[in-house]
Short mmCIF file of C-alpha atoms in Angstrom, two decimals:
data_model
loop_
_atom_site.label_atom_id
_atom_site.label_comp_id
_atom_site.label_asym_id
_atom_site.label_seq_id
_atom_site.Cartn_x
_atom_site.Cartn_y
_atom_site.Cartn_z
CA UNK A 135 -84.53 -39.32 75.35
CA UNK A 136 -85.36 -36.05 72.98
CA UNK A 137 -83.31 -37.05 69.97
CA UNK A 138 -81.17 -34.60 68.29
CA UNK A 139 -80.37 -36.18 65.61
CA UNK A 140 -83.06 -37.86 63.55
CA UNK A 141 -83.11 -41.91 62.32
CA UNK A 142 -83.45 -41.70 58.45
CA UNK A 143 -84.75 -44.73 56.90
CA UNK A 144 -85.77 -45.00 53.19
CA UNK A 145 -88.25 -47.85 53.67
CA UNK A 146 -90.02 -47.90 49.85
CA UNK A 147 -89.13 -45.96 47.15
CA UNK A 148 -91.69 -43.77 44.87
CA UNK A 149 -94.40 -42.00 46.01
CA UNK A 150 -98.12 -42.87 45.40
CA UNK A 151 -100.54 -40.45 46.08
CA UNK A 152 -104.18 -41.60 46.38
CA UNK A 153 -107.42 -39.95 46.88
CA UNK A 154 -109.77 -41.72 49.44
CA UNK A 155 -112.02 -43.25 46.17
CA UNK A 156 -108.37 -45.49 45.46
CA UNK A 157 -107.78 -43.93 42.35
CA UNK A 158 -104.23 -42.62 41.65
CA UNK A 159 -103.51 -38.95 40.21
CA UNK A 160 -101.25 -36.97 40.13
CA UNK A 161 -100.59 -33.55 42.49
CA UNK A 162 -102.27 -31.14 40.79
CA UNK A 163 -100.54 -27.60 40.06
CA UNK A 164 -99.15 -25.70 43.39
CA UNK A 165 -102.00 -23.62 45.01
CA UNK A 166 -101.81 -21.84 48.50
CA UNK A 167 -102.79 -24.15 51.31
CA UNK A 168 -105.57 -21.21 52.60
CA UNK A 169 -107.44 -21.83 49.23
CA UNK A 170 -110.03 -23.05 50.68
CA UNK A 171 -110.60 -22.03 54.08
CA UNK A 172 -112.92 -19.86 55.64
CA UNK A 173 -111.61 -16.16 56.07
CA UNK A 174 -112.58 -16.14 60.20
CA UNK A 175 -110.15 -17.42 62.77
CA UNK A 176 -110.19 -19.77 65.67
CA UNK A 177 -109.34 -18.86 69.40
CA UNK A 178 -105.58 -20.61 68.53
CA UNK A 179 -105.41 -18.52 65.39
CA UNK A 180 -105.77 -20.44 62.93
CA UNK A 181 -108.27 -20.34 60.07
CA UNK A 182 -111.97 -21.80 60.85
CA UNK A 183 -113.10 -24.40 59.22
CA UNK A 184 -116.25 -26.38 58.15
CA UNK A 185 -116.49 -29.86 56.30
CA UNK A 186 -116.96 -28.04 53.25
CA UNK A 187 -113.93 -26.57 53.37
CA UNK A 188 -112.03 -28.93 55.40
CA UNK A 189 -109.36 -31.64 53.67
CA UNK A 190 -107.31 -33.65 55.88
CA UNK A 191 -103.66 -34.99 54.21
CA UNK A 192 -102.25 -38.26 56.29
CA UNK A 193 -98.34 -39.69 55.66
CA UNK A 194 -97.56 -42.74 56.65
CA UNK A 195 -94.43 -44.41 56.80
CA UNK A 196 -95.13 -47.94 55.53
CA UNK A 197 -97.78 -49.76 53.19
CA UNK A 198 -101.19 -49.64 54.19
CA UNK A 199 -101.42 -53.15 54.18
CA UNK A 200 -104.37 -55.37 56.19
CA UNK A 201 -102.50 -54.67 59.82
CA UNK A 202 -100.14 -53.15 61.31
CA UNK A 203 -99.10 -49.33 62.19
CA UNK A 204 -99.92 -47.82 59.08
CA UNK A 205 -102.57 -49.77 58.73
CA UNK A 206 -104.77 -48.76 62.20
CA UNK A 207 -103.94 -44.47 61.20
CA UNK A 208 -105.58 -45.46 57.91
CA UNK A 209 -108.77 -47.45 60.10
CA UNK A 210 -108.65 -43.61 61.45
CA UNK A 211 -108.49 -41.89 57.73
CA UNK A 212 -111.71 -43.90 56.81
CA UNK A 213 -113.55 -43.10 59.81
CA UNK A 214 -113.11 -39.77 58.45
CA UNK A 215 -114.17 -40.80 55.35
CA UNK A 216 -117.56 -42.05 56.91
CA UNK A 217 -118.13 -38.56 58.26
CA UNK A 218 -117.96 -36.89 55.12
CA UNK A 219 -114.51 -35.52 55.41
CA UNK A 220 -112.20 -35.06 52.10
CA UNK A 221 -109.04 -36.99 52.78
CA UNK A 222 -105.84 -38.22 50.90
CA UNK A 223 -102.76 -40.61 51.61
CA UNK A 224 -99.49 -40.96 51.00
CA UNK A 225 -97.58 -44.28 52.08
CA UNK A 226 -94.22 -45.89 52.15
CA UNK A 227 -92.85 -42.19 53.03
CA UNK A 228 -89.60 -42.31 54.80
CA UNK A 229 -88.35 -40.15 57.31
CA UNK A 230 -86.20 -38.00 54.95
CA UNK A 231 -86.57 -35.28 52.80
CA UNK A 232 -88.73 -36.99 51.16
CA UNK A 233 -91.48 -36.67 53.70
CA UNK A 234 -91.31 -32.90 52.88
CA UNK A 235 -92.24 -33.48 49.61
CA UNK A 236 -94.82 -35.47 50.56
CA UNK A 237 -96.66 -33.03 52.85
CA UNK A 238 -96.09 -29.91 50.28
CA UNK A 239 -97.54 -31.95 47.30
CA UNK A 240 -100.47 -32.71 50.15
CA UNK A 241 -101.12 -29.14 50.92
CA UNK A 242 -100.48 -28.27 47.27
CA UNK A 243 -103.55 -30.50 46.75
CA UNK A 244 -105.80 -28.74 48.95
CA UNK A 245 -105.36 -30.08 52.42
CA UNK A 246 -105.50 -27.65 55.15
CA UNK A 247 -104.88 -30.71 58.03
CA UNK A 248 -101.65 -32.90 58.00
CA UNK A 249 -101.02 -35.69 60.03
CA UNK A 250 -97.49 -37.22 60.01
CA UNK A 251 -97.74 -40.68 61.80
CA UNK A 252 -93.86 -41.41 62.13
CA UNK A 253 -91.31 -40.16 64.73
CA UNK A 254 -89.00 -39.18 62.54
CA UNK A 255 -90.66 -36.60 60.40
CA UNK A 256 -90.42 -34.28 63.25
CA UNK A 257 -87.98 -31.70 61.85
CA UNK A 258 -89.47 -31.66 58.41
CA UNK A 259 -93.41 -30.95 60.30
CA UNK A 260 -91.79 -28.28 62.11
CA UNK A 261 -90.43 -26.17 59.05
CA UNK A 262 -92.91 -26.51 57.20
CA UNK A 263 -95.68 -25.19 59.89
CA UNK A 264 -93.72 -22.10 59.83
CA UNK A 265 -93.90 -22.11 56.01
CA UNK A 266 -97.73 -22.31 56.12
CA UNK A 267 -98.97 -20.97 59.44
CA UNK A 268 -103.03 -21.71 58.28
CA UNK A 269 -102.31 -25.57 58.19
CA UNK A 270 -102.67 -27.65 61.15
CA UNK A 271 -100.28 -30.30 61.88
CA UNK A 272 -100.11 -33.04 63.86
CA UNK A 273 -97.09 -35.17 64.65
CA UNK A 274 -97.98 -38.80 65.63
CA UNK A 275 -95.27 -40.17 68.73
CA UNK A 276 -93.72 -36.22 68.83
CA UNK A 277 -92.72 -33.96 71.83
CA UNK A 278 -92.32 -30.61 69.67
CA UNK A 279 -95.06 -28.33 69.11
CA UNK A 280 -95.54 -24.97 68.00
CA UNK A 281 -98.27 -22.41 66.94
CA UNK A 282 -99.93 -24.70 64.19
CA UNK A 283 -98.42 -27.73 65.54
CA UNK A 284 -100.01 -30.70 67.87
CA UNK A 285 -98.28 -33.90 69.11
CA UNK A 286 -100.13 -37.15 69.99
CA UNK A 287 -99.58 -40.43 70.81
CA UNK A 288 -102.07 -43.50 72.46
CA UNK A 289 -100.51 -44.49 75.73
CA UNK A 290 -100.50 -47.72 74.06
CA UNK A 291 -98.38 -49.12 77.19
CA UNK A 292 -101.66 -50.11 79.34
CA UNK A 293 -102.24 -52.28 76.65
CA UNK A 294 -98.68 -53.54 76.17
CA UNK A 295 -98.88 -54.32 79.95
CA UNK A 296 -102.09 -56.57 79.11
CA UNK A 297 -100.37 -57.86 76.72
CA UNK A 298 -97.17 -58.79 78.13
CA UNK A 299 -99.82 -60.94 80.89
CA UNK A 300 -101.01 -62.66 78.06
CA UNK A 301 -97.75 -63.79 76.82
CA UNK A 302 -96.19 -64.13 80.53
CA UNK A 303 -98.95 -67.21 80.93
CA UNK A 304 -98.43 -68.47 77.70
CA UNK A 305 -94.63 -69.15 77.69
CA UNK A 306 -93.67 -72.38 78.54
CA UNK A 307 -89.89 -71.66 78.48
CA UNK A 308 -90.06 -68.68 80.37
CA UNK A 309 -88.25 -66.92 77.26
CA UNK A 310 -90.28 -64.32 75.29
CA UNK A 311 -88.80 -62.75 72.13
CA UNK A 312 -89.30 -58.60 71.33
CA UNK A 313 -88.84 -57.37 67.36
CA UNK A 314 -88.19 -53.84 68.06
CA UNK A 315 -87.55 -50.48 65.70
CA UNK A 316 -85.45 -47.86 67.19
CA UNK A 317 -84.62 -47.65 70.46
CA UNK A 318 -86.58 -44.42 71.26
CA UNK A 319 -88.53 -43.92 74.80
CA UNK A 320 -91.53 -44.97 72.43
CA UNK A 321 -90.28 -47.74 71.57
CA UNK A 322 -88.81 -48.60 75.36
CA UNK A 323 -92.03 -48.02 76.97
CA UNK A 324 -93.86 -50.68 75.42
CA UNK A 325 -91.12 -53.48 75.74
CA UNK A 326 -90.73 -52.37 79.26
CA UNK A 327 -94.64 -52.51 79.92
CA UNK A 328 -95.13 -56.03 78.46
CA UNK A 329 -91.94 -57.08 80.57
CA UNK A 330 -93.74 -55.94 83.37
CA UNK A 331 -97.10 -57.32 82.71
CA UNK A 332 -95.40 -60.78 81.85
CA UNK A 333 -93.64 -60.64 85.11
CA UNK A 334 -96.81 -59.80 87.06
CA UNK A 335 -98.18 -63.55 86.52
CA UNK A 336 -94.47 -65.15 85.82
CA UNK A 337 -91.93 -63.74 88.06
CA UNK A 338 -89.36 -66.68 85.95
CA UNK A 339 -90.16 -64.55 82.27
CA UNK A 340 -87.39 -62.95 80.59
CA UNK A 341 -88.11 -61.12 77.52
CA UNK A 342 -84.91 -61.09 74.93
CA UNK A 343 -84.61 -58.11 72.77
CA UNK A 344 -83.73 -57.86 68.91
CA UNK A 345 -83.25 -54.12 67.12
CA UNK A 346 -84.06 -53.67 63.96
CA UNK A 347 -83.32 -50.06 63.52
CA UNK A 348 -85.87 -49.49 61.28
CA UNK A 349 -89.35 -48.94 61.19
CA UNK A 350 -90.46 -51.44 58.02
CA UNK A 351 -87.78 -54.31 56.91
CA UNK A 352 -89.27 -56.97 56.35
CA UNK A 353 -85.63 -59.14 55.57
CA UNK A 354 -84.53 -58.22 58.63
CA UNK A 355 -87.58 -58.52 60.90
CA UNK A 356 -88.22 -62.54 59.90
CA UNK A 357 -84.66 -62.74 60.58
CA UNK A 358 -84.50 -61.50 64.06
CA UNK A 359 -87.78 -63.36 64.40
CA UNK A 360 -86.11 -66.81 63.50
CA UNK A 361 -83.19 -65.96 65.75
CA UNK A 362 -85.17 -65.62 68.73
CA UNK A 363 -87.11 -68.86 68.14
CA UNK A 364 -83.95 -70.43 68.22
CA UNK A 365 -82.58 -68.93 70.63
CA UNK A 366 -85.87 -70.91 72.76
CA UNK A 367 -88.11 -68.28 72.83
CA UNK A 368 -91.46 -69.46 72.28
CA UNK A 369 -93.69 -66.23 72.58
CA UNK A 370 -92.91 -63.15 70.11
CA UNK A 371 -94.22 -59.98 70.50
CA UNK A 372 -92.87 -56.90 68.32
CA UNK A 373 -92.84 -52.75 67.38
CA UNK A 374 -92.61 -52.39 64.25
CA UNK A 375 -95.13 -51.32 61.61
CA UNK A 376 -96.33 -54.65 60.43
CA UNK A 377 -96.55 -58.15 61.64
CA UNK A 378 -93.39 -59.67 59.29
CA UNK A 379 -91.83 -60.71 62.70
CA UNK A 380 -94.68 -62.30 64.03
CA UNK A 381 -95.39 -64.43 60.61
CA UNK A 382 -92.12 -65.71 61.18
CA UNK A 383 -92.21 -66.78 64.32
CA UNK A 384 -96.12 -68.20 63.80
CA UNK A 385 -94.47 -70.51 60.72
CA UNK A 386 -91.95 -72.24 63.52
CA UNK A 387 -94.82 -73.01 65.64
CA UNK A 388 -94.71 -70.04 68.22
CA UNK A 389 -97.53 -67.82 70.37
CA UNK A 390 -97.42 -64.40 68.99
CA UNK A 391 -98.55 -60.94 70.32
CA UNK A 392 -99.31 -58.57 67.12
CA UNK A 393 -99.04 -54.35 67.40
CA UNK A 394 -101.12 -52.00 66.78
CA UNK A 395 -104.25 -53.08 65.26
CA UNK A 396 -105.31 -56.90 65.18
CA UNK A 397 -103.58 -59.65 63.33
CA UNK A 398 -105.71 -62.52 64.07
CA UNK A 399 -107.15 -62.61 60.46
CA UNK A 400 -103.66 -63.34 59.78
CA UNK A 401 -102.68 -65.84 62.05
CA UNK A 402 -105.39 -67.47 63.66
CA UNK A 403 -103.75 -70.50 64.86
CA UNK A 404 -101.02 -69.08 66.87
CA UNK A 405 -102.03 -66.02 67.37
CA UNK A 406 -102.78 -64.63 71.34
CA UNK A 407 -103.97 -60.84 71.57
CA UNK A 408 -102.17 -57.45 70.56
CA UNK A 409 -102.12 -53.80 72.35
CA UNK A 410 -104.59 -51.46 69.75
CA UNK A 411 -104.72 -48.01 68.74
CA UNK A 412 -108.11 -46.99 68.05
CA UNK A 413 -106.91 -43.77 65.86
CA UNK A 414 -111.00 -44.77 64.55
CA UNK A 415 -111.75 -43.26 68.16
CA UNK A 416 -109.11 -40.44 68.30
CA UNK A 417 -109.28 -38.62 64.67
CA UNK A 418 -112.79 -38.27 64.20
CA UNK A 419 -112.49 -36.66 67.73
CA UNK A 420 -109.27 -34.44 66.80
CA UNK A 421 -110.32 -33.10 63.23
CA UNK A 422 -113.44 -32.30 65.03
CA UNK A 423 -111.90 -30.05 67.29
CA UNK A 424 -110.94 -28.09 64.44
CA UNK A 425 -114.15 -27.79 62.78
CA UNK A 426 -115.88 -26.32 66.44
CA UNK A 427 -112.90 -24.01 66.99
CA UNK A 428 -111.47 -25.77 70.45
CA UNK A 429 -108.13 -27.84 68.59
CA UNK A 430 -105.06 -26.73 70.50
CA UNK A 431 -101.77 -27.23 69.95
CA UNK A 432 -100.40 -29.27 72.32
CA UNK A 433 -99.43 -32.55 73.30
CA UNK A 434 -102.40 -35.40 73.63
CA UNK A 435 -101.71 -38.60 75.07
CA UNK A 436 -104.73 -40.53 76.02
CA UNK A 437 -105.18 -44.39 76.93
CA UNK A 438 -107.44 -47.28 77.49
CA UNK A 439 -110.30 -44.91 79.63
CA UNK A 440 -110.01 -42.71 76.65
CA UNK A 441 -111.02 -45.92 74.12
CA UNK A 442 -107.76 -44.59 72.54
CA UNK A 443 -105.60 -47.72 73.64
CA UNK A 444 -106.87 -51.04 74.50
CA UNK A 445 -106.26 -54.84 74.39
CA UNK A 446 -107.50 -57.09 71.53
CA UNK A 447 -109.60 -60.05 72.32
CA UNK A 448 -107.85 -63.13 73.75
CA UNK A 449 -107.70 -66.57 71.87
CA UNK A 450 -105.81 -69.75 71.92
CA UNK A 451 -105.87 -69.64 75.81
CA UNK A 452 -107.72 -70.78 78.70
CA UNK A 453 -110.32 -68.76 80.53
CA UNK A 454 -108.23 -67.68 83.47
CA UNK A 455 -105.73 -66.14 81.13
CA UNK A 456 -108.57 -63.74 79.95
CA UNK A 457 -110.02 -63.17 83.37
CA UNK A 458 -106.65 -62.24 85.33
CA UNK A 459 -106.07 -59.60 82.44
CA UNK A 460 -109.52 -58.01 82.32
CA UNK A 461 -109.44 -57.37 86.25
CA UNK A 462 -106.05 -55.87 85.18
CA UNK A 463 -107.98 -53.78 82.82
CA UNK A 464 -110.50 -52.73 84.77
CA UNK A 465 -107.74 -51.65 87.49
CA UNK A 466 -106.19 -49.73 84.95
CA UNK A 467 -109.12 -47.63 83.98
CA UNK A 468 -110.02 -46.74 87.88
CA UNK A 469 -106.62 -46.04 88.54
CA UNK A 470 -106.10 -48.64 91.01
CA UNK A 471 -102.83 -49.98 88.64
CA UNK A 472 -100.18 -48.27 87.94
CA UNK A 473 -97.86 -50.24 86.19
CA UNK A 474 -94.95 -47.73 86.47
CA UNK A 475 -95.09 -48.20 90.36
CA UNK A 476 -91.82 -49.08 92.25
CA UNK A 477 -89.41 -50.26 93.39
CA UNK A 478 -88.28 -50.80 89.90
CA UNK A 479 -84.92 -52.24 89.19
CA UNK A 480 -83.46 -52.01 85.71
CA UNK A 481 -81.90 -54.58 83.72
CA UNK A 482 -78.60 -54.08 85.57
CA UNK A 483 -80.13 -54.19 89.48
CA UNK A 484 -79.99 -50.42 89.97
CA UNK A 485 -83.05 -49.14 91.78
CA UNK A 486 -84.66 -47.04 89.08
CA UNK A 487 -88.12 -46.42 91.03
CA UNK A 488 -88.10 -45.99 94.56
CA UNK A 489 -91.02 -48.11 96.42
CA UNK A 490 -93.80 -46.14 96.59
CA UNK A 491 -93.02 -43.75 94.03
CA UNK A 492 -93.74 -44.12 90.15
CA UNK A 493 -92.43 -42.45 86.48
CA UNK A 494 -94.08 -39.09 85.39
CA UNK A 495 -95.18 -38.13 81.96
CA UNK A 496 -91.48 -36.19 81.38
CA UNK A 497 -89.69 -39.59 82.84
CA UNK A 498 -91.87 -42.21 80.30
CA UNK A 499 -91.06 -39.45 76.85
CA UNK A 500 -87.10 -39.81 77.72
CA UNK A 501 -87.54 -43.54 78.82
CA UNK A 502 -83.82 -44.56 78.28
CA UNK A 503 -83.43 -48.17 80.09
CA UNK A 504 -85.19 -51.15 80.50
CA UNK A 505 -86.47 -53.01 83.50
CA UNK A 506 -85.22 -56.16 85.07
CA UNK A 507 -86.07 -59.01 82.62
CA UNK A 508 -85.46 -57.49 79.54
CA UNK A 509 -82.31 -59.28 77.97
CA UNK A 510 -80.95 -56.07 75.83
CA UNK A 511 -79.65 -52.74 75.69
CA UNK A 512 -80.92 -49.46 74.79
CA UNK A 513 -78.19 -48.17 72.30
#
């Protein structure tokens, strides 16, 4: 659903602003954010640019950290980096206020390109585009755009679908535990497409849901992790920025799926796969779109045929697990899957997708219920 009303969470306090080299300074004295752009315009209106003049400013809501969310935007920022693009950070931002501040002391720094990686700094993006119409923003996981404003967003459910597979094999019980955020039709979607995926090879796998309502707490994520081990779930997946949920469950003795970017490194004994966002693939791609003039402000949602999405590699299972979900893959990518497909029943038995007939774009971004399996509710 298009929320109204926007989920505030205060996840770290301070900010920290760092330059690309990892030193730490402070923001230098206000400056307009056209300081440093060229004086000719692009077909959208905006100011041209060139990686001289070019600085790209990136928020995140969360610590950087070695995996996670937060951490596969920043794989993005240094990809950049390797292209000879200025860029700076900010992390640990929450969706607040205080993400305001963090974008102004951004563009007070010089950057002429903002991207705001968390749902709920939406409202904040959107006043301040029309406070400086010569930056461009992008909102990460939005549906609003405007002149100088861009949305985008991996369809990171094709992967979630491979993933669900993985853990659908892998269960032994039959009962496979979910970490989740907020219960936004971003959030939805994926628990929904690994339910699906697990019940494509395991018609018996139930997948029981635990909210968080937040996007990074950690006290609260090993919690819900612990619960659903006990509860006899003995596969966790989760959505949430890092992998605290997944650590938990790996210390009891439990599979785990990771999010995001790959958490192997981290858990190599227990862990299975994870759905990826190669942001590597898609800013590189996006910032230069504004350097040749063709960026547009709209809404870009791309997936695994896009190398924007895809599955990390498989361990701790047997060959057939891997082979079942490539074909799957593959299938994806030539269109001959679509996971989305009915009939679809929800979690109550009402026929949500007809047979024959599947979700568009406009039903997955207000994605409001969740598909037989799923032991939850969206609230």
């Amino acid at each position: 659903m298009k929320k109204t009303v926007m989920l505030c969470l205060s996840v770290l306090t301070g900010l920290g602003m760092l330059f690309a080299n990892g030193t730490s300074e402070k923001p230098a004295a206000a400056s307009t954010a056209t300081s440093a752009v060229a004086s000719a315009t692009t077909a959208s209106g905006l100011p041209a640019l060139t990686k001289d003049t070019i600085k790209v400013g990136f928020i995140y809501g969360s610590p950087v950290g070695t995996e996670g969310y937060s951490y596969c935007h920043d794989l993005g920022r240094r990809a950049l980096e390797k292209e000879g693009i200025k860029t700076m950070y900010l992390e640990s931002i929450s969706e607040t206020s205080a993400c305001e501040k963090a974008m102004r002391d951004l563009i007070n720094q010089g950057c002429n390109v903002i991207y705001a990686t968390s749902f709920g700094y939406g409202e904040y993006v959107l006043s301040l585009a029309k406070e400086y119409p010569d930056v461009y923003f992008n909102h990460a996981t939005g549906y609003q755009t405007a002149k100088n404003v861009s949305t985008y967003m991996g369809r990171l459910y094709e992967a979630e679908y491979l993933t669900g597979m993985v853990a659908g094999m892998m269960t032994k019980s039959n009962q496979i535990g979910f970490v989740a955020s907020f219960p936004l039709p971003e959030v939805v979607r994926q628990i929904n497409a690994y339910m699906l995926g697990a019940k494509a090879v395991n018609p018996k796998a139930t997948i029981e849901v635990k909210w968080t309502n937040s996007w990074y707490d950690p006290a609260t994520e090993t919690a819900s992790a612990k619960d659903l081990v006990n509860d006899g779930c003995d596969v966790l997946g989760a959505y949430c920025d890092t992998m605290n949920p997944q650590s938990a469950a790996a210390r009891m003795g439990k599979w785990v799926t990771g999010c995001s970017s790959s958490g192997y490194d981290a858990l190599p004994d227990k862990y299975l796969t994870a759905p990826l966002f190669h942001y590597d693939v898609f800013y590189p791609e996006n910032v230069n779109q504004i350097l040749d003039g063709t960026w547009k402000a709209d809404s870009k949602w791309e997936g695994i045929d896009h190398d924007v999405v895809d599955i990390d590699k498989i361990t701790n299972c047997p060959p057939e697990v891997s082979e079942k979900v490539m074909k799957a893959r593959q299938d994806i990518i030539d269109k001959k899957l679509d996971i989305w497909k009915g009939e679809l029943k929800d979690n109550k038995g009402k026929v949500r997708v007809e047979a024959g007939q599947t979700l568009t774009d406009s039903d997955l971004t207000s994605l409001d219920w969740f598909v037989d399996g799923v032991i939850g509710s969206v609230k």
